[in-house]
Coordinates of C-alpha atoms in Angstrom, one line a residue:
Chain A
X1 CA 10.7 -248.1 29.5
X2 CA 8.9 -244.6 29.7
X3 CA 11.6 -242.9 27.7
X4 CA 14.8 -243.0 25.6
X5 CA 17.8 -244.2 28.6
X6 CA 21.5 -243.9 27.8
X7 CA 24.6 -245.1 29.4
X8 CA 26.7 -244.1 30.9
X9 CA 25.9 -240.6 31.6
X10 CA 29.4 -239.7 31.8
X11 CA 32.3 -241.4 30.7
X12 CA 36.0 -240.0 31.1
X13 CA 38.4 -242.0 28.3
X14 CA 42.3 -241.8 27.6
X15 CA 43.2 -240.9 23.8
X16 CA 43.3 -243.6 21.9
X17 CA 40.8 -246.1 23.8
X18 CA 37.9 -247.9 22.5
X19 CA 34.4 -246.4 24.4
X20 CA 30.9 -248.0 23.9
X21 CA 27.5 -245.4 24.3
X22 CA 24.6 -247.8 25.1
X23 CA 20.9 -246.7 24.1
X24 CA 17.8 -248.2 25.3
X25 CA 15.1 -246.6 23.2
X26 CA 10.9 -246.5 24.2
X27 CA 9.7 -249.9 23.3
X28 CA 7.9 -249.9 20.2
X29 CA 9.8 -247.5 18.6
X30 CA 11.3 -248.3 14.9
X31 CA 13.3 -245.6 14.3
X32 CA 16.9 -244.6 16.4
X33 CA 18.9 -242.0 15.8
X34 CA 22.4 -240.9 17.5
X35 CA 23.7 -237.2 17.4
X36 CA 26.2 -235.7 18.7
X37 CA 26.6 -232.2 20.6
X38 CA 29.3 -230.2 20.8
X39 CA 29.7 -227.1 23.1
X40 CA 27.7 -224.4 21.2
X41 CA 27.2 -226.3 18.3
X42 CA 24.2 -227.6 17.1
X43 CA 23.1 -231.4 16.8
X44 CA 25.0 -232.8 14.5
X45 CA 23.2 -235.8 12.9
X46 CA 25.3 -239.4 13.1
X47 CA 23.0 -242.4 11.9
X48 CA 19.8 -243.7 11.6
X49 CA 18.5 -247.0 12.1
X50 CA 14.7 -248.2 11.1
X51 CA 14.6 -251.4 12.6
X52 CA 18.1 -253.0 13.0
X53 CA 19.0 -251.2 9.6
X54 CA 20.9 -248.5 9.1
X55 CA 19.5 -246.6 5.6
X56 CA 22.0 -243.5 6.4
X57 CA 24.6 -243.4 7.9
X58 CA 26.1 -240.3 6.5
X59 CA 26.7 -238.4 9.5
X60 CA 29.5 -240.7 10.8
X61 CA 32.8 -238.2 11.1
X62 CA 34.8 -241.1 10.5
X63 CA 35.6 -245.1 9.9
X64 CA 36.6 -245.4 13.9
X65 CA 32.7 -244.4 14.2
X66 CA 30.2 -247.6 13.9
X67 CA 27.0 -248.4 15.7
X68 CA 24.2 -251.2 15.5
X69 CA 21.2 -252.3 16.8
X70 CA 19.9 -255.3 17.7
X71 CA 16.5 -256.9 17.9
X72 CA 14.6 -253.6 16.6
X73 CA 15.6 -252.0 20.6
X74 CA 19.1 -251.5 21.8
X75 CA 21.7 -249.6 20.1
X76 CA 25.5 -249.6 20.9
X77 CA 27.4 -246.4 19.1
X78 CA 31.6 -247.6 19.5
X79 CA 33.8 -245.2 19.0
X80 CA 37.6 -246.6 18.4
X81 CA 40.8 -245.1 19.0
X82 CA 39.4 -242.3 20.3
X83 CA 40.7 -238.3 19.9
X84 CA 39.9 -235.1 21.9
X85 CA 37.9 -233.8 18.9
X86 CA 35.6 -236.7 20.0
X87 CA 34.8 -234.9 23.1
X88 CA 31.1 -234.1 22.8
X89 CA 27.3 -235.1 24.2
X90 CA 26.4 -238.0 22.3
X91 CA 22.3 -237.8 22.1
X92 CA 20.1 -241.1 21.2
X93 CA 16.6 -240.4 20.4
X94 CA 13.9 -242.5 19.0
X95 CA 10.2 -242.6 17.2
X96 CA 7.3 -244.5 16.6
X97 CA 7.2 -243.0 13.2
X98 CA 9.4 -240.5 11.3
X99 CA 8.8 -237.4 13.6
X100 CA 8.4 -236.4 17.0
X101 CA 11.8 -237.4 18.0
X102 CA 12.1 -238.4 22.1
X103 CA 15.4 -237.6 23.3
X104 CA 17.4 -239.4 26.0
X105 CA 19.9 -237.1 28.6
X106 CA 22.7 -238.4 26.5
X107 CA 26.6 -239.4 27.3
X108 CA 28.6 -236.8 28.0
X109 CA 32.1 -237.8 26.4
X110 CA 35.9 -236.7 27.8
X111 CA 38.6 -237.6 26.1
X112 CA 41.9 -236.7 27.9
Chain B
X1 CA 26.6 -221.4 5.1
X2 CA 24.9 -223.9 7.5
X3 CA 22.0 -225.4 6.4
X4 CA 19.8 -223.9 9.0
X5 CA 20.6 -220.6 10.7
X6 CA 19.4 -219.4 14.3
X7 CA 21.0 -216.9 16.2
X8 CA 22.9 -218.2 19.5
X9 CA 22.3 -215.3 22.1
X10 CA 21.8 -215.2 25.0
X11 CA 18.5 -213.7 24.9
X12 CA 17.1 -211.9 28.2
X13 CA 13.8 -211.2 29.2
X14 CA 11.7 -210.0 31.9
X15 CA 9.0 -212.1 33.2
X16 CA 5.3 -211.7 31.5
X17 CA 7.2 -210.6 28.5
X18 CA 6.8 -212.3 24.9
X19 CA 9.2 -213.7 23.5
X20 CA 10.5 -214.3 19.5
X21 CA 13.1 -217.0 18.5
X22 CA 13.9 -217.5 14.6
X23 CA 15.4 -219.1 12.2
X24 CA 16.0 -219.0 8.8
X25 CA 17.4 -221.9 6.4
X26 CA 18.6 -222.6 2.8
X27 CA 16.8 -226.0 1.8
X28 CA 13.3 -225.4 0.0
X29 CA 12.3 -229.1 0.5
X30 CA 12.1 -229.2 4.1
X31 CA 8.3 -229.9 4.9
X32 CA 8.9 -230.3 8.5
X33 CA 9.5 -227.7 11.3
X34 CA 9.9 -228.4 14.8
X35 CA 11.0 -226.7 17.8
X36 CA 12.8 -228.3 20.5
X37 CA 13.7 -227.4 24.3
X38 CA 16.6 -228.2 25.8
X39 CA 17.6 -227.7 29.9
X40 CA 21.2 -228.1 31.0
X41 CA 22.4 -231.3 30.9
X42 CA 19.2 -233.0 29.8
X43 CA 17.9 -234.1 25.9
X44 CA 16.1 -231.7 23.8
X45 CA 12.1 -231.9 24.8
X46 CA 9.8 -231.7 21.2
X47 CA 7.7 -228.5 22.1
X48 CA 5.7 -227.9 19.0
X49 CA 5.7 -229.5 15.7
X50 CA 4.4 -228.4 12.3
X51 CA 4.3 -229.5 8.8
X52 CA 4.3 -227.2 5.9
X53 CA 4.0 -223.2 6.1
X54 CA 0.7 -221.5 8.6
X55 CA 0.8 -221.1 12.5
X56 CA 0.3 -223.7 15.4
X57 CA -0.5 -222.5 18.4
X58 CA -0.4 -224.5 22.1
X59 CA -1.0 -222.8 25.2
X60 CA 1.7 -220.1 25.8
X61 CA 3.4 -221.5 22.6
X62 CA 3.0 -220.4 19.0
X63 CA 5.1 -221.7 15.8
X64 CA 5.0 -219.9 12.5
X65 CA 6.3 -221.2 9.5
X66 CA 6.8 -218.6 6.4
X67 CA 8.3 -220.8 3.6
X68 CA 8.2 -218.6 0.7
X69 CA 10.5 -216.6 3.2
X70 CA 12.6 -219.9 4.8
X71 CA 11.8 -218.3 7.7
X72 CA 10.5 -220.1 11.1
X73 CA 9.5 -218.2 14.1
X74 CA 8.3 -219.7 18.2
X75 CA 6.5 -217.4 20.0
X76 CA 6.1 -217.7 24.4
X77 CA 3.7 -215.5 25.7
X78 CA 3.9 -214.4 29.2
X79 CA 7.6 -216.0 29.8
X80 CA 8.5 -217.4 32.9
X81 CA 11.8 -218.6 34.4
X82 CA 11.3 -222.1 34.4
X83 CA 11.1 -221.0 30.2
X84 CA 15.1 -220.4 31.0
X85 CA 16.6 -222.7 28.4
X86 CA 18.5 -223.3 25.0
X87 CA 15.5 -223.4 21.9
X88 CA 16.8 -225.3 19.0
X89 CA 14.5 -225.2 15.4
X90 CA 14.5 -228.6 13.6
X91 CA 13.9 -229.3 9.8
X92 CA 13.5 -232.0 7.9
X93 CA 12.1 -233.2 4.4
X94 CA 11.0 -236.8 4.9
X95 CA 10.6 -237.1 8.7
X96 CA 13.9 -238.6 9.5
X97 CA 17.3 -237.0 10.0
X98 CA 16.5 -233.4 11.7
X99 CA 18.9 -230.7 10.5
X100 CA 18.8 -228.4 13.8
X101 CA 20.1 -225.1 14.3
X102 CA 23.0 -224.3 17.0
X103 CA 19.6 -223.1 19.5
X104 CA 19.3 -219.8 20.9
X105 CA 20.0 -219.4 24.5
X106 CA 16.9 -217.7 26.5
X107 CA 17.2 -216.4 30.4
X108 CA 13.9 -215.1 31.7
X109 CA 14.7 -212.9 35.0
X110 CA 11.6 -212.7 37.7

């Protein structure tokens, strides 16, 4: 596609469900990356994927966090049980190379 | 101390006038700068990119780097209020995994 698309744009979730964040990156692109976004805060770095590896994935806050990709394109971040901390933008981006990130609009994330 | 320092604002301007957003940060092997724009409710937009210390300048944009300082600096001549939006500085020392500051908040008024 003609850039980075994430779904769903918004997503409202009880405390203690299971949500999936879907991200279509720009075909052709090796490397993915999820942050997260909190109000006022900076981008937080999650994981990294080059190609359907993931070489570091220190930023995950915690073991309910995982994410993979499949086929060297989409990318499903799952976050389980989830908590109100977890409330946040979760960003996806991707890049041909190792710079010059493309951002998608991201999910917006309620947990109530 | 966070890795990469940048103050949040809000920062108001009058239209036509230049604008300075900065940041400073702690890791001497970053290589990397960018800066990043950000409107409400979209993704950060990659404005300018450098590698290493010097300037970079594109149109109304200019990007200084000062590493014997870890200091980073975006410049907008003549602002404008479609320039209204959060300005986050991104580092890195490989190309992968950006460590970005908390963005600065900029309002233009016409």
């Amino acid at each position: 596609g003609a850039g980075v698309s994430q779904s769903p744009s918004n997503k409202v979730t009880e405390k203690g469900k299971d949500v999936e964040l879907r991200c279509d990156p720009i075909s052709g692109h090796t490397a993915l990356y999820w942050y997260r976004q909190s109000l006022g805060q900076g981008l937080e770095f999650l994981i990294y994927f080059q190609g359907n590896s993931a070489p570091d994935k220190s930023g995950l806050p915690s073991d309910r966090f995982s994410a993979e990709r499949t086929g060297g394109s989409v990318s499903t971040l799952t976050i389980q049980r989830t908590q109100q901390e977890d409330s946040a933008v979760y960003l996806c981006a991707s890049s041909p190379a190792n710079y010059g990130y493309t951002f998608g609009s991201g999910t917006r994330l309620t947990v109530v | 101390q966070k890795e990469v320092e940048q103050d949040p604002g809000p920062l108001s301007v009058p239209e036509g006038a230049i604008v300075s957003l900065n940041c400073t940060y702690s890791n001497s092997a970053f290589q990397y700068f960018m800066w990043y724009r950000q409107y409400s409710r979209k993704g950060p937009e990659l404005l300018m990119y450098t590698y290493s210390s010097g300037n970079k300048e594109d149109g109304r944009f200019t990007a200084q780097v000062d590493k014997s300082s870890k200091y980073i600096s975006l410049f907008i001549r003549d602002s404008q209020p479609s320039d209204s939006a959060t300005y986050l500085c991104a580092m890195t020392q490989y190309g992968n995994k950006l460590v970005f500051g908390a963005g600065t908040i900029l309002r233009v008024k016409s």
